[in-house]
Coordinates of N, CA and C and ligand atoms in Angstrom, one line a residue:
M1 N 98.6 70.0 75.6 CA 99.6 69.1 75.0 C 98.8 68.2 74.4
I2 N 98.5 68.0 73.0 CA 97.4 67.0 72.6 C 98.7 65.8 71.9
A3 N 98.2 64.7 72.5 CA 99.3 63.7 71.6 C 98.5 63.2 70.2
D4 N 97.3 63.1 70.5 CA 96.5 62.7 69.1 C 94.9 63.3 69.3
S5 N 94.2 63.2 68.4 CA 92.8 63.6 68.4 C 92.0 63.0 69.5
S6 N 92.2 61.8 70.0 CA 91.3 61.5 70.8 C 91.9 61.0 72.4
R7 N 93.4 61.6 72.4 CA 93.5 61.5 73.8 C 94.6 62.6 74.1
Q8 N 94.2 63.3 75.3 CA 95.0 64.4 76.0 C 96.0 64.0 76.8
V9 N 97.1 64.5 76.8 CA 98.0 64.0 77.9 C 98.4 65.7 78.5
F10 N 98.1 65.5 80.1 CA 98.1 66.5 81.0 C 99.2 66.6 81.6
M11 N 99.9 67.9 81.8 CA 101.1 68.0 82.3 C 100.8 68.3 83.8
V12 N 101.6 67.6 84.5 CA 101.8 67.9 85.8 C 102.4 68.8 86.5
I13 N 101.4 69.4 87.9 CA 102.2 70.7 88.0 C 103.5 70.4 88.5
E14 N 104.6 71.0 88.4 CA 106.0 70.9 88.8 C 106.7 72.2 89.0
Q15 N 108.0 72.4 89.6 CA 108.7 73.7 89.4 C 108.8 74.4 88.2
D16 N 108.2 75.5 88.3 CA 108.3 76.4 87.0 C 107.5 75.9 86.2
C17 N 106.0 75.7 86.5 CA 105.0 75.3 85.3 C 104.2 76.5 85.4
V18 N 103.8 77.0 84.6 CA 102.7 77.8 84.4 C 101.0 77.4 84.5
V19 N 100.8 77.8 85.7 CA 99.3 77.2 86.1 C 98.3 78.3 86.1
T20 N 97.0 77.7 85.7 CA 96.1 78.6 85.4 C 95.0 77.9 86.4
L21 N 94.3 78.4 87.5 CA 93.1 77.8 88.1 C 91.9 78.9 88.3
H22 N 91.1 78.6 88.8 CA 89.8 78.9 89.6 C 89.9 78.6 90.8
Y23 N 89.5 79.7 91.9 CA 89.6 79.3 93.3 C 88.5 80.4 94.1
T24 N 88.1 79.5 95.0 CA 87.0 80.2 96.2 C 88.0 80.0 97.3
L25 N 88.0 81.1 98.3 CA 88.6 81.1 99.6 C 87.3 81.3 100.4
R26 N 87.5 80.9 101.4 CA 86.2 81.1 102.7 C 86.6 80.5 103.8
D27 N 86.5 81.1 104.8 CA 87.0 81.2 106.6 C 86.1 79.8 107.0
D28 N 86.4 79.5 108.1 CA 85.9 78.8 108.7 C 84.4 78.5 109.1
A29 N 83.9 80.0 108.9 CA 82.5 80.2 108.9 C 81.8 79.7 108.0
G30 N 82.5 79.6 106.3 CA 82.0 79.3 105.4 C 81.9 80.7 104.5
E31 N 82.3 81.7 105.1 CA 82.2 83.1 104.1 C 83.0 83.2 103.3
V32 N 82.7 83.7 102.3 CA 83.6 83.8 100.9 C 84.4 85.1 101.1
I33 N 85.7 84.9 101.3 CA 86.9 85.9 101.7 C 87.4 86.3 100.5
D34 N 87.5 85.5 99.2 CA 88.2 85.9 98.0 C 87.9 84.8 96.9
R35 N 87.6 85.1 95.6 CA 87.8 84.3 94.7 C 88.1 84.8 93.2
S36 N 88.6 84.0 92.4 CA 89.0 84.2 91.0 C 87.6 84.7 90.3
S37 N 87.6 85.6 89.6 CA 86.4 86.0 88.8 C 86.6 84.8 87.7
S38 N 85.3 84.7 87.0 CA 85.4 83.7 86.1 C 85.9 84.2 84.9
E39 N 86.0 85.3 84.5 CA 86.6 85.8 83.2 C 88.1 86.0 83.5
R40 N 88.4 85.9 84.6 CA 90.1 86.1 84.9 C 90.1 85.1 85.7
P41 N 90.8 84.0 85.8 CA 91.5 83.0 86.4 C 92.6 83.5 86.9
L42 N 93.1 82.9 88.1 CA 94.4 83.1 88.3 C 95.5 82.3 87.6
T43 N 96.9 83.1 87.1 CA 97.6 82.8 86.4 C 99.1 82.7 87.2
Y44 N 99.8 81.8 87.5 CA 101.0 81.9 88.5 C 102.0 81.1 88.4
L45 N 103.4 81.3 88.3 CA 104.7 80.6 87.9 C 104.6 79.6 89.3
H46 N 104.7 78.1 89.1 CA 104.6 77.5 90.6 C 106.1 77.5 90.7
G47 N 106.0 77.4 92.2 CA 107.3 77.0 92.8 C 108.4 78.4 93.2
R48 N 107.6 79.6 93.0 CA 108.3 80.7 93.0 C 107.8 81.7 94.2
G49 N 107.2 80.9 95.2 CA 106.5 81.8 96.2 C 105.3 83.0 95.8
Q50 N 104.6 82.6 95.0 CA 103.5 83.4 94.3 C 102.5 83.2 94.8
L51 N 102.3 82.2 95.5 CA 101.1 81.7 96.2 C 101.1 81.4 97.7
I52 N 100.5 81.1 98.6 CA 100.7 81.0 99.8 C 101.6 79.6 100.1
A53 N 102.4 79.3 100.7 CA 103.1 77.7 101.0 C 102.7 77.1 101.0
G54 N 101.5 76.8 101.6 CA 100.3 75.7 101.7 C 99.9 75.4 100.4
L55 N 99.1 76.3 99.6 CA 98.4 75.8 98.8 C 99.5 75.4 97.5
E56 N 100.5 76.2 97.2 CA 101.7 75.6 96.5 C 101.9 74.2 96.6
R57 N 101.9 73.7 97.8 CA 102.1 72.3 98.2 C 101.5 71.3 97.7
E58 N 100.2 72.0 97.9 CA 98.9 70.9 97.6 C 98.7 70.9 96.3
L59 N 99.0 71.9 95.3 CA 99.0 71.8 93.8 C 99.9 71.1 93.3
Q60 N 101.1 70.9 93.9 CA 102.1 70.0 93.3 C 101.8 68.5 92.8
G61 N 102.1 68.2 91.5 CA 101.7 67.2 91.1 C 100.4 66.7 90.8
R62 N 99.5 67.8 90.8 CA 98.2 67.9 90.2 C 98.2 68.3 88.8
R63 N 97.0 67.8 88.0 CA 96.9 68.2 86.6 C 95.8 69.0 86.2
A64 N 95.9 69.7 85.0 CA 94.5 70.3 84.3 C 93.1 69.5 84.6
G65 N 92.1 70.1 85.0 CA 91.0 69.4 85.1 C 90.7 68.8 86.6
E66 N 91.6 68.8 87.4 CA 91.6 68.4 89.0 C 90.6 69.6 89.8
K67 N 89.8 69.0 90.3 CA 89.4 70.1 91.4 C 89.7 69.4 92.8
L68 N 89.8 70.5 93.8 CA 90.3 70.0 95.0 C 89.8 70.8 95.8
G69 N 89.8 70.3 97.1 CA 89.3 71.1 98.3 C 90.3 71.1 99.4
V70 N 91.1 71.8 99.9 CA 91.9 72.1 100.5 C 91.9 73.2 101.7
T71 N 92.3 72.5 102.9 CA 92.1 73.6 104.0 C 93.7 73.8 104.5
I72 N 94.3 75.1 104.7 CA 95.6 75.7 105.0 C 95.4 76.2 106.0
A73 N 96.5 75.4 107.2 CA 96.8 75.8 108.6 C 97.0 77.4 108.6
P74 N 97.0 78.0 109.6 CA 97.4 79.2 109.7 C 99.0 79.5 109.2
A75 N 99.6 78.9 109.9 CA 101.4 78.6 109.9 C 101.5 78.4 108.2
D76 N 100.8 78.1 107.5 CA 101.1 77.4 106.0 C 100.0 78.7 105.3
G77 N 99.7 79.3 106.0 CA 98.8 80.6 105.2 C 99.2 82.1 105.3
Y78 N 98.9 83.0 106.1 CA 99.3 84.1 106.5 C 99.9 84.4 108.0
G79 N 100.5 83.2 108.4 CA 100.7 83.2 109.6 C 99.8 83.3 110.7
E80 N 100.5 83.0 111.9 CA 99.6 82.9 113.1 C 99.5 84.5 113.6
Y81 N 98.1 84.3 114.2 CA 98.3 85.9 114.9 C 99.0 86.2 115.9
D82 N 99.6 87.4 115.8 CA 100.8 88.0 116.6 C 99.8 88.8 117.8
A83 N 99.8 88.9 118.9 CA 99.0 89.9 119.7 C 99.9 91.1 119.9
T84 N 101.3 91.1 119.6 CA 102.4 91.9 119.8 C 102.2 93.2 118.9
L85 N 101.6 92.8 117.9 CA 101.4 93.3 116.6 C 100.2 94.7 116.9
V86 N 99.3 94.7 117.9 CA 98.4 95.4 118.0 C 98.8 96.6 119.0
E87 N 98.4 97.6 118.7 CA 98.8 98.9 119.9 C 97.4 99.7 119.4
Q88 N 97.5 100.7 120.6 CA 96.4 101.7 120.8 C 97.1 102.9 120.7
V89 N 96.9 104.1 119.8 CA 97.5 105.3 119.8 C 96.3 106.3 119.9
P90 N 96.6 107.3 120.6 CA 95.6 108.4 120.6 C 95.3 108.7 119.4
R91 N 93.9 109.4 119.3 CA 93.3 109.7 117.8 C 94.3 110.7 117.3
R92 N 94.9 111.7 118.2 CA 95.5 112.7 117.7 C 96.9 112.4 116.9
A93 N 97.5 111.1 117.3 CA 98.3 110.7 116.4 C 98.0 110.3 115.1
L94 N 96.8 110.3 114.8 CA 96.3 110.0 113.3 C 95.5 111.3 112.9
K95 N 95.9 112.3 113.0 CA 95.3 113.4 112.7 C 95.6 113.7 111.3
G96 N 94.5 114.5 110.3 CA 95.1 114.5 109.0 C 94.4 113.1 108.3
I97 N 93.9 112.1 108.8 CA 93.3 111.3 108.2 C 91.8 111.4 108.6
A98 N 91.1 111.3 107.6 CA 89.8 112.2 107.5 C 88.8 110.5 108.0
S99 N 87.5 111.0 108.5 CA 86.4 109.8 108.7 C 87.3 108.4 109.4
L100 N 88.1 108.6 110.1 CA 88.5 107.4 110.7 C 87.5 106.4 111.1
K101 N 87.7 105.3 110.9 CA 87.0 104.2 111.0 C 87.5 102.7 111.3
P102 N 86.4 101.8 111.8 CA 87.1 100.4 111.9 C 86.9 99.6 110.6
G103 N 87.8 99.2 110.2 CA 87.7 98.4 109.1 C 88.8 99.1 108.1
M104 N 89.2 100.3 108.3 CA 90.3 101.2 107.5 C 91.4 100.7 107.5
Q105 N 92.1 100.4 106.4 CA 93.5 100.1 106.6 C 94.5 101.4 106.1
L106 N 95.5 101.7 106.9 CA 96.5 102.5 106.8 C 97.8 102.2 106.5
R107 N 98.6 102.7 105.7 CA 99.8 102.5 105.7 C 100.7 103.3 106.9
S108 N 101.5 102.5 107.7 CA 102.4 103.0 108.8 C 103.9 102.8 108.8
R109 N 104.6 103.7 109.4 CA 105.9 103.4 109.3 C 106.2 102.9 110.7
T110 N 106.6 101.4 110.9 CA 107.2 101.0 112.1 C 108.8 100.7 112.2
E111 N 109.0 100.5 113.3 CA 110.4 100.1 113.5 C 111.0 98.8 112.3
H112 N 109.9 98.2 111.6 CA 110.3 97.0 110.8 C 109.9 97.6 109.7
G113 N 109.7 98.6 109.2 CA 109.8 99.2 108.0 C 108.2 99.8 107.8
P114 N 107.9 100.0 106.6 CA 106.4 100.3 106.3 C 105.5 99.4 106.5
R115 N 104.5 99.2 106.9 CA 103.4 97.8 106.9 C 102.0 98.6 106.9
T116 N 101.1 97.7 106.5 CA 99.7 98.1 106.3 C 99.1 97.7 107.9
V117 N 98.4 98.4 108.3 CA 97.7 98.3 109.9 C 96.3 98.4 109.7
T118 N 95.5 98.0 110.2 CA 94.0 98.1 110.2 C 93.3 98.7 111.2
V119 N 92.8 99.5 111.3 CA 91.9 100.1 112.6 C 90.9 99.2 112.9
T120 N 91.0 98.5 114.1 CA 90.2 97.4 114.5 C 88.8 98.0 115.6
R121 N 89.3 99.1 116.3 CA 88.5 99.7 117.1 C 89.0 101.2 117.4
I122 N 87.4 102.0 117.6 CA 87.8 103.1 118.3 C 87.0 103.6 119.5
V123 N 87.6 103.8 120.3 CA 86.8 104.3 121.7 C 87.4 105.2 122.5
G124 N 86.1 106.1 122.3 CA 86.8 107.3 123.2 C 87.7 108.0 122.3
D125 N 89.2 108.4 122.8 CA 90.2 109.0 122.0 C 91.2 107.8 121.6
L126 N 90.7 106.9 121.8 CA 91.7 105.4 121.7 C 91.4 104.7 120.5
V127 N 92.6 104.7 119.3 CA 92.3 104.0 118.5 C 93.2 102.6 118.3
T128 N 92.7 101.7 118.3 CA 93.3 100.4 118.2 C 93.6 100.0 116.9
L129 N 95.2 99.7 116.5 CA 95.8 99.5 115.2 C 96.2 98.1 115.3
D130 N 95.6 97.2 114.3 CA 96.6 95.7 113.7 C 97.1 95.7 112.9
A131 N 98.7 95.5 113.2 CA 99.3 95.0 111.9 C 99.6 94.0 111.4
N132 N 98.5 92.8 111.9 CA 98.6 91.6 111.3 C 97.9 91.7 109.8
H133 N 98.4 90.5 108.9 CA 97.7 90.5 108.1 C 96.2 90.2 108.3
P134 N 95.3 90.7 107.6 CA 93.7 90.4 107.9 C 93.6 89.0 107.9
L135 N 94.3 87.9 107.3 CA 93.8 86.8 107.2 C 94.9 86.0 108.5
A136 N 95.5 86.6 109.1 CA 96.3 86.0 110.0 C 96.0 85.1 111.1
G137 N 96.1 84.0 111.5 CA 95.6 83.0 112.4 C 94.1 82.5 112.0
K138 N 94.2 82.7 110.6 CA 92.7 81.8 110.1 C 93.1 80.8 109.3
S139 N 92.3 79.8 109.5 CA 92.5 78.8 108.4 C 91.9 79.1 107.2
L140 N 92.6 78.6 106.1 CA 92.1 79.1 104.7 C 91.6 77.6 103.8
N141 N 90.2 77.7 103.8 CA 89.7 76.8 102.8 C 89.3 76.8 101.5
F142 N 90.2 76.3 100.8 CA 90.1 76.8 99.3 C 89.4 75.6 98.5
E143 N 88.5 75.9 97.4 CA 88.1 75.2 96.2 C 88.9 75.7 95.2
V144 N 89.4 74.8 94.7 CA 90.3 75.0 93.4 C 89.8 74.2 92.3
E145 N 90.0 74.6 90.9 CA 89.8 73.8 89.8 C 91.0 74.3 88.8
I146 N 91.8 73.3 88.8 CA 92.8 73.8 87.8 C 92.5 73.6 86.3
T147 N 92.8 74.8 85.8 CA 92.2 74.5 84.1 C 93.3 74.5 82.9
D148 N 94.3 74.7 83.5 CA 95.7 74.7 82.5 C 96.9 74.7 83.3
V149 N 98.0 74.0 82.7 CA 99.2 73.5 83.2 C 100.2 73.4 82.1
R150 N 101.1 74.5 81.9 CA 101.8 74.5 80.7 C 103.4 75.0 81.2
Q151 N 104.3 74.2 80.3 CA 105.8 74.7 80.4 C 105.8 76.5 80.3
A152 N 106.6 76.9 81.4 CA 106.7 78.1 81.3 C 108.1 78.6 79.9
T153 N 107.8 79.8 79.2 CA 109.1 80.0 78.0 C 109.9 80.5 79.0
E154 N 110.9 80.6 78.1 CA 112.4 81.0 78.6 C 112.4 82.5 79.4
E155 N 111.4 83.3 78.5 CA 111.3 84.9 78.9 C 110.6 84.9 80.4
E156 N 109.9 84.1 80.8 CA 109.1 83.9 81.7 C 109.9 83.2 82.7
L157 N 110.8 82.4 82.5 CA 111.7 81.9 83.4 C 112.5 83.3 83.8
A158 N 113.0 83.6 83.0 CA 114.2 84.9 83.5 C 113.3 86.0 83.7
H159 N 112.4 86.3 83.7 CA 111.8 87.3 84.2 C 111.0 87.1 85.7
G160 N 110.7 85.5 86.1 CA 110.3 85.4 87.2 C 108.7 85.5 87.3
H161 N 108.1 86.0 86.2 CA 106.4 85.8 86.0 C 105.8 85.3 85.1
V162 N 104.6 85.2 85.2 CA 103.8 84.8 83.7 C 103.5 86.1 82.4
H163 N 103.9 85.7 81.5 CA 103.3 86.6 80.2 C 101.8 86.2 79.8
G164 N 101.5 87.0 79.0 CA 100.4 86.7 78.3 C 99.1 87.1 79.3
P165 N 97.8 86.1 78.8 CA 96.4 86.1 79.8 C 96.6 86.1 81.1
G166 N 96.2 86.9 81.8 CA 96.6 86.7 83.2 C 97.7 86.7 83.9
G167 N 98.8 87.5 83.1 CA 100.1 87.7 83.3 C 100.3 89.2 83.0
H168 N 101.8 89.3 83.1 CA 102.4 90.6 82.8 C 102.3 90.6 80.8
A169 N 102.6 92.0 80.5 CA 102.5 92.2 79.2 C 103.8 92.1 78.8
H170 N 104.8 92.3 79.8 CA 106.5 92.2 79.2 C 107.1 91.7 80.6
Ligands
ZN201 ZN1 108.1 89.9 81.9

């Protein structure tokens, strides 16, 4: 929103704004876990749970042009690590899966419905499957640069997602 040629007025991030940002996510060891690419920043509709709760809360009230570094605790990120979601199964229970190896992700039917499980260990005939989110129990260290904040269109609000660059086609 440009008020005149010499002075820009930036919208504040609030419920139902469309926000565009660049981010880098690191774990506590400083390893990059995820980042937006320079050509494709992340665009989302604020306040609709499209980002993890802790990050949305930190972005509330910020403006385009701001850079911030925030650390999100596991409870506000991908949840605490739940040891009861780890199970060991005999390899034969997974027959039909070629070249099973640690790090592989599988779709699994569980009593709580379908979920993604990660193969974390294979020892002899025993395969350890972990249904925690790979980032469960981890602090999330974000560096964020907000590049644009705008009002959502009526259509975007009705659909509940962003249209145009970085968003849906319809
Ligand atoms: Zn749409």
